[in-house]
Structure formats: structure tokens, C-alpha cells
């Protein structure tokens, strides 16, 4: 077994894929991180989240929030490693925004950590940030298992942490996708 936090670790369990993929954002890419293959293995996920917690140990927060679906299990595992933390999740509401349901509430001024499985554009995290702020809480930090943003640039000013940073992975608008122009079939790995 390889060490946690590496591409090889993800490749071994089928979580690092190469081909022609439809991303959650609607963009296309030649690389996909199917991190459900990591989260289905508690021993491996625990090792990855332990690495993330080491980076975030100085971040003070009472609640860890994960966006449904990909962020729920990583957020739960992180909260389990942090004393006195609870975990909740945000899910898609009408119009594609993220909302808290099931009685989940945040207090005004409450510090929150948002955890996602993979970040490409930050779109899902941005929607969770809006949901957190709508309840009057504030984001103390954001973390993810895999950061695949272009040039490792994230659109947030709060502290950002990731276990694995992967650069050079391209993604394209469907009209500009060279893989589509080559006739390579598009895959939807989450289905």
C-alpha cells in the first residue's frame, strides 16, 4: 500500500481516472477524481483526513460543513478528529443554490470550516459559503482532499488547505473541448 495523499494512492483504488469526463460544473476534462472510491474506504479516508487535520489544527471552528454529496463523508471524518466539533451538510436547493435543511442551523458569528472532496472551480464551495453567510456565520477555513484548480488559484481569501495539489489538469467549456472535437465519447463517472 502506498502512502496516503498521493496520486498513486488514488489510482490504486480507482479514484484517479483519465479519459473524457463531464465535470459537475458542466465543463469537460481529461482527468477525473472519483473520490467516492476513497470515501468508501474508511481506513484510507481516515489517513487522508488526518493529513488535512494536521494542516488545519490551528483553525478554530465549532462546525464542519460539507456540500452534499462529495463533502459529507470528509466533513464527518474531519469533525470526528476535532474536539467539540459537530458536522452538518448543505444540499442543493431550488435554483441550484446550496441550503441547509433537516433543521441544521448555524449561530450568528459562528466559525465554520467547509470541507469538499475535490475543488476544480470552487463553484460548490462558493454556494456553501453563501449558505453559511445567509445564516450569519462566517467561514474560518476551507479544505479539500484534492485541489485541481487551474494554477492552484482559489477564489477565497480565507485559509485554504488541501491534501493533494494537482496542477496542469485542463478543463474546457463544452464548445472548446478538444476531446469533443476529436470525437472521443464523453463519460459521466458519477452516474
PDB file of C-alpha atoms in Angstrom:
ATOM      1  CA  UNK A   1       0.000   0.000   0.000  1.00  0.00           C
ATOM      2  CA  UNK A   2       1.203   3.457  -0.828  1.00  0.00           C
ATOM      3  CA  UNK A   3       1.202   6.430   1.499  1.00  0.00           C
ATOM      4  CA  UNK A   4      -1.956   8.491   1.747  1.00  0.00           C
ATOM      5  CA  UNK A   5      -2.129  11.747  -0.110  1.00  0.00           C
ATOM      6  CA  UNK A   6      -0.671  10.674  -3.450  1.00  0.00           C
ATOM      7  CA  UNK A   7      -1.985  10.233  -6.979  1.00  0.00           C
ATOM      8  CA  UNK A   8      -0.765   6.652  -6.873  1.00  0.00           C
ATOM      9  CA  UNK A   9      -2.878   6.045  -3.772  1.00  0.00           C
ATOM     10  CA  UNK A  10      -5.933   7.286  -5.700  1.00  0.00           C
ATOM     11  CA  UNK A  11      -5.039   5.372  -8.866  1.00  0.00           C
ATOM     12  CA  UNK A  12      -4.784   2.094  -6.902  1.00  0.00           C
ATOM     13  CA  UNK A  13      -8.372   2.388  -5.663  1.00  0.00           C
ATOM     14  CA  UNK A  14      -9.872   3.676  -8.928  1.00  0.00           C
ATOM     15  CA  UNK A  15     -10.354   7.254  -7.769  1.00  0.00           C
ATOM     16  CA  UNK A  16      -7.970   8.861 -10.310  1.00  0.00           C
ATOM     17  CA  UNK A  17      -9.277   8.452 -13.861  1.00  0.00           C
ATOM     18  CA  UNK A  18      -8.105   9.615 -17.261  1.00  0.00           C
ATOM     19  CA  UNK A  19     -10.293   9.910 -20.378  1.00  0.00           C
ATOM     20  CA  UNK A  20     -13.022  12.425 -21.373  1.00  0.00           C
ATOM     21  CA  UNK A  21     -15.267  13.465 -18.493  1.00  0.00           C
ATOM     22  CA  UNK A  22     -18.190  15.726 -17.725  1.00  0.00           C
ATOM     23  CA  UNK A  23     -17.470  17.690 -14.535  1.00  0.00           C
ATOM     24  CA  UNK A  24     -20.157  18.789 -12.075  1.00  0.00           C
ATOM     25  CA  UNK A  25     -19.731  22.351 -13.362  1.00  0.00           C
ATOM     26  CA  UNK A  26     -20.659  21.270 -16.903  1.00  0.00           C
ATOM     27  CA  UNK A  27     -17.088  21.689 -18.113  1.00  0.00           C
ATOM     28  CA  UNK A  28     -15.109  18.849 -19.712  1.00  0.00           C
ATOM     29  CA  UNK A  29     -11.755  17.434 -18.598  1.00  0.00           C
ATOM     30  CA  UNK A  30      -9.314  14.653 -19.462  1.00  0.00           C
ATOM     31  CA  UNK A  31      -8.909  13.838 -15.752  1.00  0.00           C
ATOM     32  CA  UNK A  32     -11.489  12.962 -13.117  1.00  0.00           C
ATOM     33  CA  UNK A  33     -11.220  12.348  -9.401  1.00  0.00           C
ATOM     34  CA  UNK A  34     -13.967   9.908  -8.400  1.00  0.00           C
ATOM     35  CA  UNK A  35     -13.360  10.413  -4.712  1.00  0.00           C
ATOM     36  CA  UNK A  36     -16.357   8.303  -3.740  1.00  0.00           C
ATOM     37  CA  UNK A  37     -13.876   5.448  -4.286  1.00  0.00           C
ATOM     38  CA  UNK A  38     -11.765   6.971  -1.497  1.00  0.00           C
ATOM     39  CA  UNK A  39     -14.630   7.796   0.851  1.00  0.00           C
ATOM     40  CA  UNK A  40     -15.982   4.235   0.581  1.00  0.00           C
ATOM     41  CA  UNK A  41     -12.816   3.064   2.342  1.00  0.00           C
ATOM     42  CA  UNK A  42     -12.831   4.408   5.926  1.00  0.00           C
ATOM     43  CA  UNK A  43      -9.216   3.391   6.589  1.00  0.00           C
ATOM     44  CA  UNK A  44      -7.922   5.282   3.544  1.00  0.00           C
ATOM     45  CA  UNK A  45     -10.212   8.281   4.112  1.00  0.00           C
ATOM     46  CA  UNK A  46      -9.101   8.492   7.746  1.00  0.00           C
ATOM     47  CA  UNK A  47      -5.453   8.690   6.631  1.00  0.00           C
ATOM     48  CA  UNK A  48      -6.220  11.474   4.130  1.00  0.00           C
ATOM     49  CA  UNK A  49      -8.327  13.447   6.616  1.00  0.00           C
ATOM     50  CA  UNK A  50      -5.629  13.086   9.266  1.00  0.00           C
ATOM     51  CA  UNK A  51      -3.249  14.844   6.876  1.00  0.00           C
ATOM     52  CA  UNK A  52      -5.799  17.605   6.350  1.00  0.00           C
ATOM     53  CA  UNK A  53      -6.397  17.961  10.104  1.00  0.00           C
ATOM     54  CA  UNK A  54      -2.645  18.348  10.700  1.00  0.00           C
ATOM     55  CA  UNK A  55      -2.706  21.366   8.372  1.00  0.00           C
ATOM     56  CA  UNK A  56      -5.848  22.797   9.993  1.00  0.00           C
ATOM     57  CA  UNK A  57      -5.032  22.154  13.638  1.00  0.00           C
ATOM     58  CA  UNK A  58      -4.730  25.870  14.444  1.00  0.00           C
ATOM     59  CA  UNK A  59      -8.090  26.760  12.853  1.00  0.00           C
ATOM     60  CA  UNK A  60     -10.750  27.399  15.463  1.00  0.00           C
ATOM     61  CA  UNK A  61     -14.280  26.402  14.433  1.00  0.00           C
ATOM     62  CA  UNK A  62     -17.292  24.795  16.073  1.00  0.00           C
ATOM     63  CA  UNK A  63     -18.872  23.285  12.973  1.00  0.00           C
ATOM     64  CA  UNK A  64     -17.618  21.473   9.886  1.00  0.00           C
ATOM     65  CA  UNK A  65     -19.823  21.759   6.793  1.00  0.00           C
ATOM     66  CA  UNK A  66     -19.674  19.571   3.712  1.00  0.00           C
ATOM     67  CA  UNK A  67     -21.602  20.076   0.492  1.00  0.00           C
ATOM     68  CA  UNK A  68     -23.783  17.123  -0.493  1.00  0.00           C
ATOM     69  CA  UNK A  69     -22.741  14.690  -1.759  1.00  0.00           C
ATOM     70  CA  UNK A  70     -18.956  14.666  -2.054  1.00  0.00           C
ATOM     71  CA  UNK A  71     -18.200  16.691   1.053  1.00  0.00           C
ATOM     72  CA  UNK A  72     -20.401  14.847   3.552  1.00  0.00           C
ATOM     73  CA  UNK A  73     -18.085  11.964   4.469  1.00  0.00           C
ATOM     74  CA  UNK A  74     -14.851  14.018   4.501  1.00  0.00           C
ATOM     75  CA  UNK A  75     -16.567  16.646   6.689  1.00  0.00           C
ATOM     76  CA  UNK A  76     -17.812  13.963   9.072  1.00  0.00           C
ATOM     77  CA  UNK A  77     -14.372  12.390   9.356  1.00  0.00           C
ATOM     78  CA  UNK A  78     -12.708  15.771   9.976  1.00  0.00           C
ATOM     79  CA  UNK A  79     -15.249  16.681  12.666  1.00  0.00           C
ATOM     80  CA  UNK A  80     -14.559  13.328  14.349  1.00  0.00           C
ATOM     81  CA  UNK A  81     -10.895  14.340  14.709  1.00  0.00           C
ATOM     82  CA  UNK A  82     -11.644  17.783  16.130  1.00  0.00           C
ATOM     83  CA  UNK A  83     -12.747  18.060  19.763  1.00  0.00           C
ATOM     84  CA  UNK A  84     -16.187  19.604  20.273  1.00  0.00           C
ATOM     85  CA  UNK A  85     -16.955  19.918  16.554  1.00  0.00           C
ATOM     86  CA  UNK A  86     -20.247  18.994  15.017  1.00  0.00           C
ATOM     87  CA  UNK A  87     -20.861  18.297  11.345  1.00  0.00           C
ATOM     88  CA  UNK A  88     -23.686  19.336   9.049  1.00  0.00           C
ATOM     89  CA  UNK A  89     -24.159  19.423   5.302  1.00  0.00           C
ATOM     90  CA  UNK A  90     -25.613  21.749   2.710  1.00  0.00           C
ATOM     91  CA  UNK A  91     -27.593  20.417  -0.212  1.00  0.00           C
ATOM     92  CA  UNK A  92     -28.900  21.772  -3.494  1.00  0.00           C
ATOM     93  CA  UNK A  93     -31.960  23.933  -3.236  1.00  0.00           C
ATOM     94  CA  UNK A  94     -34.194  25.420  -5.874  1.00  0.00           C
ATOM     95  CA  UNK A  95     -32.277  27.318  -8.496  1.00  0.00           C
ATOM     96  CA  UNK A  96     -29.067  25.348  -7.842  1.00  0.00           C
ATOM     97  CA  UNK A  97     -28.032  27.220  -4.699  1.00  0.00           C
ATOM     98  CA  UNK A  98     -26.966  25.357  -1.545  1.00  0.00           C
ATOM     99  CA  UNK A  99     -29.193  25.407   1.524  1.00  0.00           C
ATOM    100  CA  UNK A 100     -29.321  23.913   4.985  1.00  0.00           C
ATOM    101  CA  UNK A 101     -32.291  21.616   5.570  1.00  0.00           C
ATOM    102  CA  UNK A 102     -33.116  18.944   8.152  1.00  0.00           C
ATOM    103  CA  UNK A 103     -33.093  21.528  10.927  1.00  0.00           C
ATOM    104  CA  UNK A 104     -29.408  22.415  10.501  1.00  0.00           C
ATOM    105  CA  UNK A 105     -28.747  25.872  11.925  1.00  0.00           C
ATOM    106  CA  UNK A 106     -25.660  27.991  12.440  1.00  0.00           C
ATOM    107  CA  UNK A 107     -25.351  30.708  15.071  1.00  0.00           C
ATOM    108  CA  UNK A 108     -24.597  34.305  14.172  1.00  0.00           C
ATOM    109  CA  UNK A 109     -20.830  34.759  14.119  1.00  0.00           C
ATOM    110  CA  UNK A 110     -20.167  31.026  14.421  1.00  0.00           C
ATOM    111  CA  UNK A 111     -16.848  29.989  12.839  1.00  0.00           C
ATOM    112  CA  UNK A 112     -17.246  27.222  10.265  1.00  0.00           C
ATOM    113  CA  UNK A 113     -14.860  25.030   8.283  1.00  0.00           C
ATOM    114  CA  UNK A 114     -16.060  23.950   4.831  1.00  0.00           C
ATOM    115  CA  UNK A 115     -14.723  20.639   3.506  1.00  0.00           C
ATOM    116  CA  UNK A 116     -15.079  19.409  -0.081  1.00  0.00           C
ATOM    117  CA  UNK A 117     -13.748  16.277  -1.716  1.00  0.00           C
ATOM    118  CA  UNK A 118     -12.288  17.931  -4.841  1.00  0.00           C
ATOM    119  CA  UNK A 119     -12.085  21.576  -5.919  1.00  0.00           C
ATOM    120  CA  UNK A 120     -11.875  22.460  -9.613  1.00  0.00           C
ATOM    121  CA  UNK A 121     -13.514  25.884  -9.992  1.00  0.00           C
ATOM    122  CA  UNK A 122     -14.767  26.379  -6.437  1.00  0.00           C
ATOM    123  CA  UNK A 123     -18.374  26.665  -7.591  1.00  0.00           C
ATOM    124  CA  UNK A 124     -19.828  24.254  -4.988  1.00  0.00           C
ATOM    125  CA  UNK A 125     -17.783  25.754  -2.178  1.00  0.00           C
ATOM    126  CA  UNK A 126     -18.920  29.261  -3.177  1.00  0.00           C
ATOM    127  CA  UNK A 127     -22.538  28.145  -2.860  1.00  0.00           C
ATOM    128  CA  UNK A 128     -21.863  26.699   0.600  1.00  0.00           C
ATOM    129  CA  UNK A 129     -20.134  29.945   1.618  1.00  0.00           C
ATOM    130  CA  UNK A 130     -23.313  31.793   0.633  1.00  0.00           C
ATOM    131  CA  UNK A 131     -25.457  29.388   2.701  1.00  0.00           C
ATOM    132  CA  UNK A 132     -23.159  29.837   5.724  1.00  0.00           C
ATOM    133  CA  UNK A 133     -23.262  33.632   5.421  1.00  0.00           C
ATOM    134  CA  UNK A 134     -27.045  33.591   4.926  1.00  0.00           C
ATOM    135  CA  UNK A 135     -27.275  32.223   8.476  1.00  0.00           C
ATOM    136  CA  UNK A 136     -24.912  34.875   9.825  1.00  0.00           C
ATOM    137  CA  UNK A 137     -21.982  32.520  10.427  1.00  0.00           C
ATOM    138  CA  UNK A 138     -18.529  33.022   8.954  1.00  0.00           C
ATOM    139  CA  UNK A 139     -16.075  30.773   7.156  1.00  0.00           C
ATOM    140  CA  UNK A 140     -12.884  30.260   9.177  1.00  0.00           C
ATOM    141  CA  UNK A 141     -11.234  27.958   6.604  1.00  0.00           C
ATOM    142  CA  UNK A 142     -11.843  25.777   3.571  1.00  0.00           C
ATOM    143  CA  UNK A 143     -10.271  22.388   2.978  1.00  0.00           C
ATOM    144  CA  UNK A 144     -10.378  19.652   0.370  1.00  0.00           C
ATOM    145  CA  UNK A 145      -8.859  16.295  -0.378  1.00  0.00           C
ATOM    146  CA  UNK A 146      -7.795  17.204  -3.935  1.00  0.00           C
ATOM    147  CA  UNK A 147      -7.143  20.712  -5.238  1.00  0.00           C
ATOM    148  CA  UNK A 148      -7.210  20.625  -9.027  1.00  0.00           C
ATOM    149  CA  UNK A 149      -7.763  24.347  -9.634  1.00  0.00           C
ATOM    150  CA  UNK A 150      -6.000  25.971 -12.559  1.00  0.00           C
ATOM    151  CA  UNK A 151      -2.553  27.120 -11.397  1.00  0.00           C
ATOM    152  CA  UNK A 152      -3.563  26.282  -7.795  1.00  0.00           C
ATOM    153  CA  UNK A 153      -5.519  29.537  -7.581  1.00  0.00           C
ATOM    154  CA  UNK A 154      -8.593  29.545  -5.391  1.00  0.00           C
ATOM    155  CA  UNK A 155     -11.088  32.412  -5.251  1.00  0.00           C
ATOM    156  CA  UNK A 156     -11.152  32.741  -1.445  1.00  0.00           C
ATOM    157  CA  UNK A 157      -9.316  34.957   0.982  1.00  0.00           C
ATOM    158  CA  UNK A 158      -9.867  32.632   3.960  1.00  0.00           C
ATOM    159  CA  UNK A 159      -7.219  29.993   4.727  1.00  0.00           C
ATOM    160  CA  UNK A 160      -7.365  27.112   2.225  1.00  0.00           C
ATOM    161  CA  UNK A 161      -5.883  23.650   2.770  1.00  0.00           C
ATOM    162  CA  UNK A 162      -5.657  20.535   0.631  1.00  0.00           C
ATOM    163  CA  UNK A 163      -4.115  17.102   0.973  1.00  0.00           C
ATOM    164  CA  UNK A 164      -3.131  16.811  -2.678  1.00  0.00           C
ATOM    165  CA  UNK A 165      -2.478  19.662  -5.119  1.00  0.00           C
ATOM    166  CA  UNK A 166      -2.584  18.603  -8.745  1.00  0.00           C
ATOM    167  CA  UNK A 167      -1.604  21.125 -11.390  1.00  0.00           C
ATOM    168  CA  UNK A 168      -1.734  21.032 -15.142  1.00  0.00           C
ATOM    169  CA  UNK A 169      -5.140  19.369 -15.367  1.00  0.00           C
ATOM    170  CA  UNK A 170      -7.111  21.087 -18.065  1.00  0.00           C
ATOM    171  CA  UNK A 171     -10.838  21.682 -18.264  1.00  0.00           C
ATOM    172  CA  UNK A 172     -12.804  23.264 -21.062  1.00  0.00           C
ATOM    173  CA  UNK A 173     -16.205  24.694 -21.874  1.00  0.00           C
ATOM    174  CA  UNK A 174     -18.050  22.069 -23.968  1.00  0.00           C
ATOM    175  CA  UNK A 175     -17.782  24.181 -27.156  1.00  0.00           C
ATOM    176  CA  UNK A 176     -13.997  24.497 -26.708  1.00  0.00           C
ATOM    177  CA  UNK A 177     -13.287  20.889 -25.708  1.00  0.00           C
ATOM    178  CA  UNK A 178     -10.577  19.336 -27.908  1.00  0.00           C
ATOM    179  CA  UNK A 179     -11.690  15.848 -26.856  1.00  0.00           C
ATOM    180  CA  UNK A 180     -15.190  16.531 -28.214  1.00  0.00           C
ATOM    181  CA  UNK A 181     -13.636  17.820 -31.464  1.00  0.00           C
ATOM    182  CA  UNK A 182     -11.697  14.535 -31.702  1.00  0.00           C
ATOM    183  CA  UNK A 183     -14.928  12.557 -31.293  1.00  0.00           C
ATOM    184  CA  UNK A 184     -13.888  10.927 -28.019  1.00  0.00           C
ATOM    185  CA  UNK A 185     -17.046   9.837 -26.145  1.00  0.00           C
ATOM    186  CA  UNK A 186     -17.930  11.854 -23.053  1.00  0.00           C
ATOM    187  CA  UNK A 187     -18.136   9.913 -19.774  1.00  0.00           C
ATOM    188  CA  UNK A 188     -20.236  10.819 -16.714  1.00  0.00           C
ATOM    189  CA  UNK A 189     -18.373   8.940 -13.989  1.00  0.00           C
ATOM    190  CA  UNK A 190     -20.755   9.874 -11.166  1.00  0.00           C
ATOM    191  CA  UNK A 191     -23.660   8.087 -12.835  1.00  0.00           C
TER     192      UNK A 191
END
